[in-house]
Amino acid sequence: GIQMDNEGWYSVTPEIVAQHTATRITERLGPNALAIDGTAGVGGNTIQLALQLPVVFAVDINKERLMLAQHNATIYGVKHKIEFIVGDFLEIAKYWTIPVDVIVLSPPWGGPSYLDKNFDFTQTQPNIIDLVRAAQYITPNICIFLPKNSDMDQILLLCGEAGEAGYSNLVEVEQVYVEDKLKLLAVYLGDLVN
């Protein structure tokens, strides 16, 4: 069966959300799009992307979590479509040369305590602005998952980052509900914006 570590239980993107996002990416960019999951974790987004796209590069700084993602991809029958890369996405992005169409980021939010106050994504490790900057070296098409209590003014900073990188500064924020409860925000940049 599927394997997770303690962090995976609260940080993995719910399957229905990952399916929705992968479908949206496929509809917007086509079924031959190549993707990077820059914060792959135990593979929730990676696997759903691989179910719909030909190649996914799964990057995570934690080797053990990436091994769990490999196992989980085997269960779903998509391991052969995924290139697993152990490393820090911020560093890997600096040297990335393979053309890709989209990057999905579901960075750590700081554990379950992120709900205790307004979420400040400039205080996360890695810093979410830095993640978006790094991704924009590769492609303007980015989907990033943020907590439901994120500050909209901070999200607007992502628009400015896109504009500075020479891309469209449009951003779309999708409120994602699971079983009638607001679960998270999906922020889309580039051609993923409707």
mmCIF file of C-alpha atoms in Angstrom:
data_model
loop_
_atom_site.group_PDB
_atom_site.id
_atom_site.type_symbol
_atom_site.label_atom_id
_atom_site.label_comp_id
_atom_site.label_asym_id
_atom_site.label_seq_id
_atom_site.Cartn_x
_atom_site.Cartn_y
_atom_site.Cartn_z
ATOM 1 C CA GLY A 1 0.000 0.000 0.000
ATOM 2 C CA ILE A 2 0.815 3.678 0.005
ATOM 3 C CA GLN A 3 3.584 4.756 2.380
ATOM 4 C CA MET A 4 3.878 8.062 4.235
ATOM 5 C CA ASP A 5 5.960 9.520 7.011
ATOM 6 C CA ASN A 6 4.552 11.693 9.816
ATOM 7 C CA GLU A 7 4.996 14.903 7.826
ATOM 8 C CA GLY A 8 3.352 13.341 4.791
ATOM 9 C CA TRP A 9 0.114 12.761 6.666
ATOM 10 C CA TYR A 10 -0.490 16.484 7.077
ATOM 11 C CA SER A 11 1.452 17.888 4.132
ATOM 12 C CA VAL A 12 0.495 15.724 1.141
ATOM 13 C CA THR A 13 -1.916 17.387 -1.273
ATOM 14 C CA PRO A 14 -5.297 15.626 -1.010
ATOM 15 C CA GLU A 15 -5.680 13.249 -3.941
ATOM 16 C CA ILE A 16 -8.803 14.932 -5.293
ATOM 17 C CA VAL A 17 -6.996 18.293 -5.300
ATOM 18 C CA ALA A 18 -3.904 16.872 -7.011
ATOM 19 C CA GLN A 19 -6.165 15.225 -9.627
ATOM 20 C CA HIS A 20 -7.971 18.522 -10.270
ATOM 21 C CA THR A 21 -4.690 20.413 -10.635
ATOM 22 C CA ALA A 22 -3.187 17.826 -12.991
ATOM 23 C CA THR A 23 -6.332 17.938 -15.126
ATOM 24 C CA ARG A 24 -6.274 21.736 -15.240
ATOM 25 C CA ILE A 25 -2.604 21.700 -16.270
ATOM 26 C CA THR A 26 -3.310 19.133 -18.991
ATOM 27 C CA GLU A 27 -6.275 21.129 -20.300
ATOM 28 C CA ARG A 28 -4.312 24.401 -20.366
ATOM 29 C CA LEU A 29 -0.939 23.135 -21.636
ATOM 30 C CA GLY A 30 -1.810 19.908 -23.456
ATOM 31 C CA PRO A 31 -1.196 16.218 -22.770
ATOM 32 C CA ASN A 32 2.453 16.386 -23.854
ATOM 33 C CA ALA A 33 3.463 19.021 -21.315
ATOM 34 C CA LEU A 34 6.532 18.264 -19.213
ATOM 35 C CA ALA A 35 6.345 19.071 -15.512
ATOM 36 C CA ILE A 36 8.501 19.586 -12.462
ATOM 37 C CA ASP A 37 7.154 18.992 -8.977
ATOM 38 C CA GLY A 38 9.688 21.136 -7.144
ATOM 39 C CA THR A 39 8.585 20.036 -3.675
ATOM 40 C CA ALA A 40 7.605 16.430 -4.330
ATOM 41 C CA GLY A 41 7.435 15.074 -0.778
ATOM 42 C CA VAL A 42 5.740 11.658 -0.731
ATOM 43 C CA GLY A 43 4.503 12.140 -4.305
ATOM 44 C CA GLY A 44 0.884 13.297 -4.141
ATOM 45 C CA ASN A 45 1.141 15.885 -6.926
ATOM 46 C CA THR A 46 3.881 14.041 -8.801
ATOM 47 C CA ILE A 47 1.780 10.909 -9.201
ATOM 48 C CA GLN A 48 -1.324 12.737 -10.414
ATOM 49 C CA LEU A 49 0.766 14.692 -12.923
ATOM 50 C CA ALA A 50 2.368 11.443 -14.146
ATOM 51 C CA LEU A 51 -1.063 9.882 -14.637
ATOM 52 C CA GLN A 52 -1.792 12.585 -17.233
ATOM 53 C CA LEU A 53 1.555 13.781 -18.585
ATOM 54 C CA PRO A 54 4.441 11.923 -20.259
ATOM 55 C CA VAL A 55 7.305 12.987 -17.956
ATOM 56 C CA VAL A 56 7.478 14.495 -14.477
ATOM 57 C CA PHE A 57 10.630 15.524 -12.654
ATOM 58 C CA ALA A 58 10.114 15.055 -8.905
ATOM 59 C CA VAL A 59 12.504 17.132 -6.794
ATOM 60 C CA ASP A 60 12.762 16.952 -3.016
ATOM 61 C CA ILE A 61 15.505 17.790 -0.565
ATOM 62 C CA ASN A 62 14.626 14.815 1.660
ATOM 63 C CA LYS A 63 15.924 11.516 0.256
ATOM 64 C CA GLU A 64 13.717 9.364 2.516
ATOM 65 C CA ARG A 65 10.544 11.185 1.477
ATOM 66 C CA LEU A 66 11.513 10.852 -2.174
ATOM 67 C CA MET A 67 11.981 7.103 -1.640
ATOM 68 C CA LEU A 68 8.409 7.020 -0.312
ATOM 69 C CA ALA A 69 7.304 8.896 -3.447
ATOM 70 C CA GLN A 70 9.056 6.265 -5.604
ATOM 71 C CA HIS A 71 7.256 3.490 -3.766
ATOM 72 C CA ASN A 72 3.907 5.278 -4.085
ATOM 73 C CA ALA A 73 4.485 5.897 -7.802
ATOM 74 C CA THR A 74 5.071 2.164 -8.229
ATOM 75 C CA ILE A 75 1.700 1.460 -6.583
ATOM 76 C CA TYR A 76 0.020 3.829 -9.084
ATOM 77 C CA GLY A 77 1.946 2.325 -12.013
ATOM 78 C CA VAL A 78 3.666 5.576 -13.043
ATOM 79 C CA LYS A 79 7.189 5.248 -11.646
ATOM 80 C CA HIS A 80 8.556 4.803 -15.187
ATOM 81 C CA LYS A 81 7.268 8.303 -16.105
ATOM 82 C CA ILE A 82 8.990 10.066 -13.199
ATOM 83 C CA GLU A 83 12.595 11.173 -12.826
ATOM 84 C CA PHE A 84 13.327 11.432 -9.079
ATOM 85 C CA ILE A 85 15.929 14.040 -8.112
ATOM 86 C CA VAL A 86 17.231 14.473 -4.571
ATOM 87 C CA GLY A 87 18.178 18.086 -3.991
ATOM 88 C CA ASP A 88 17.132 21.597 -3.122
ATOM 89 C CA PHE A 89 14.858 22.999 -5.838
ATOM 90 C CA LEU A 90 16.288 26.488 -5.270
ATOM 91 C CA GLU A 91 19.750 25.206 -6.206
ATOM 92 C CA ILE A 92 18.639 22.811 -8.939
ATOM 93 C CA ALA A 93 16.666 25.567 -10.706
ATOM 94 C CA LYS A 94 19.848 27.621 -11.157
ATOM 95 C CA TYR A 95 21.343 24.941 -13.387
ATOM 96 C CA TRP A 96 18.213 23.463 -14.986
ATOM 97 C CA THR A 97 18.549 23.114 -18.785
ATOM 98 C CA ILE A 98 15.726 20.743 -19.788
ATOM 99 C CA PRO A 99 12.718 22.627 -21.202
ATOM 100 C CA VAL A 100 9.594 22.077 -19.120
ATOM 101 C CA ASP A 101 6.107 23.553 -19.427
ATOM 102 C CA VAL A 102 4.958 23.806 -15.814
ATOM 103 C CA ILE A 103 6.217 23.721 -12.253
ATOM 104 C CA VAL A 104 4.052 22.695 -9.310
ATOM 105 C CA LEU A 105 5.116 23.778 -5.837
ATOM 106 C CA SER A 106 3.550 22.645 -2.590
ATOM 107 C CA PRO A 107 6.124 23.925 -0.119
ATOM 108 C CA PRO A 108 6.095 23.169 3.596
ATOM 109 C CA TRP A 109 3.849 25.481 5.566
ATOM 110 C CA GLY A 110 5.559 24.917 8.905
ATOM 111 C CA GLY A 111 3.494 22.018 10.235
ATOM 112 C CA PRO A 112 -0.038 22.028 11.616
ATOM 113 C CA SER A 113 0.596 25.221 13.604
ATOM 114 C CA TYR A 114 0.335 27.305 10.399
ATOM 115 C CA LEU A 115 -3.396 27.639 11.129
ATOM 116 C CA ASP A 116 -2.786 29.472 14.429
ATOM 117 C CA LYS A 117 -2.281 32.863 12.751
ATOM 118 C CA ASN A 118 -2.273 34.594 9.386
ATOM 119 C CA PHE A 119 0.182 32.719 7.215
ATOM 120 C CA ASP A 120 3.244 34.781 6.298
ATOM 121 C CA PHE A 121 4.947 33.080 3.387
ATOM 122 C CA THR A 122 7.969 35.350 3.562
ATOM 123 C CA GLN A 123 8.866 33.573 6.820
ATOM 124 C CA THR A 124 8.793 30.007 5.489
ATOM 125 C CA GLN A 125 11.783 27.819 4.726
ATOM 126 C CA PRO A 126 12.175 27.850 1.829
ATOM 127 C CA ASN A 127 10.828 31.343 1.269
ATOM 128 C CA ILE A 128 7.909 31.102 -1.164
ATOM 129 C CA ILE A 129 8.940 34.237 -3.084
ATOM 130 C CA ASP A 130 12.365 32.639 -3.615
ATOM 131 C CA LEU A 131 10.702 29.431 -4.866
ATOM 132 C CA VAL A 132 8.630 31.371 -7.406
ATOM 133 C CA ARG A 133 11.681 33.333 -8.566
ATOM 134 C CA ALA A 134 13.618 30.102 -9.044
ATOM 135 C CA ALA A 135 10.735 28.491 -10.940
ATOM 136 C CA GLN A 136 10.463 31.498 -13.250
ATOM 137 C CA TYR A 137 14.006 30.872 -14.477
ATOM 138 C CA ILE A 138 12.557 27.730 -16.026
ATOM 139 C CA THR A 139 8.944 28.529 -17.018
ATOM 140 C CA PRO A 140 6.283 31.198 -16.417
ATOM 141 C CA ASN A 141 3.674 28.466 -15.824
ATOM 142 C CA ILE A 142 3.547 27.820 -12.108
ATOM 143 C CA CYS A 143 1.004 26.390 -9.702
ATOM 144 C CA ILE A 144 1.731 26.905 -6.029
ATOM 145 C CA PHE A 145 -0.342 25.624 -3.129
ATOM 146 C CA LEU A 146 -0.700 27.970 -0.154
ATOM 147 C CA PRO A 147 -2.608 27.770 3.125
ATOM 148 C CA LYS A 148 -6.183 29.026 3.193
ATOM 149 C CA ASN A 149 -5.150 31.746 5.675
ATOM 150 C CA SER A 150 -2.559 33.273 3.328
ATOM 151 C CA ASP A 151 -2.385 37.053 3.070
ATOM 152 C CA MET A 152 -3.781 38.206 -0.294
ATOM 153 C CA ASP A 153 -1.417 41.193 -0.299
ATOM 154 C CA GLN A 154 1.494 38.744 -0.175
ATOM 155 C CA ILE A 155 -0.026 36.719 -2.998
ATOM 156 C CA LEU A 156 -0.108 39.913 -5.057
ATOM 157 C CA LEU A 157 3.670 40.072 -4.588
ATOM 158 C CA LEU A 158 3.797 37.025 -6.846
ATOM 159 C CA CYS A 159 2.251 39.158 -9.611
ATOM 160 C CA GLY A 160 5.102 41.628 -9.261
ATOM 161 C CA GLU A 161 7.642 38.809 -9.385
ATOM 162 C CA ALA A 162 6.121 37.573 -12.640
ATOM 163 C CA GLY A 163 6.230 41.063 -14.127
ATOM 164 C CA GLU A 164 9.865 41.544 -13.109
ATOM 165 C CA ALA A 165 10.760 38.237 -14.759
ATOM 166 C CA GLY A 166 9.237 39.510 -18.014
ATOM 167 C CA TYR A 167 6.115 37.341 -17.835
ATOM 168 C CA SER A 168 2.469 38.255 -17.571
ATOM 169 C CA ASN A 169 1.786 39.588 -14.108
ATOM 170 C CA LEU A 170 -1.662 38.006 -13.973
ATOM 171 C CA VAL A 171 -2.329 35.651 -11.116
ATOM 172 C CA GLU A 172 -5.361 33.509 -10.356
ATOM 173 C CA VAL A 173 -6.203 32.364 -6.855
ATOM 174 C CA GLU A 174 -8.469 29.341 -6.646
ATOM 175 C CA GLN A 175 -10.087 28.499 -3.325
ATOM 176 C CA VAL A 176 -9.947 24.717 -3.051
ATOM 177 C CA TYR A 177 -12.707 23.016 -1.089
ATOM 178 C CA VAL A 178 -12.728 19.392 0.022
ATOM 179 C CA GLU A 179 -16.002 18.092 1.458
ATOM 180 C CA ASP A 180 -17.397 21.658 1.696
ATOM 181 C CA LYS A 181 -14.410 22.874 3.733
ATOM 182 C CA LEU A 182 -11.881 25.388 2.445
ATOM 183 C CA LYS A 183 -8.667 23.359 2.377
ATOM 184 C CA LEU A 184 -6.090 25.554 0.614
ATOM 185 C CA LEU A 185 -5.441 28.125 -2.088
ATOM 186 C CA ALA A 186 -4.067 27.164 -5.493
ATOM 187 C CA VAL A 187 -2.242 30.087 -7.081
ATOM 188 C CA TYR A 188 -1.745 29.931 -10.848
ATOM 189 C CA LEU A 189 0.711 31.974 -12.920
ATOM 190 C CA GLY A 190 1.454 32.162 -16.645
ATOM 191 C CA ASP A 191 -0.708 30.210 -19.101
ATOM 192 C CA LEU A 192 -2.407 28.414 -16.202
ATOM 193 C CA VAL A 193 -4.447 31.564 -15.515
ATOM 194 C CA ASN A 194 -7.982 31.321 -16.892
#
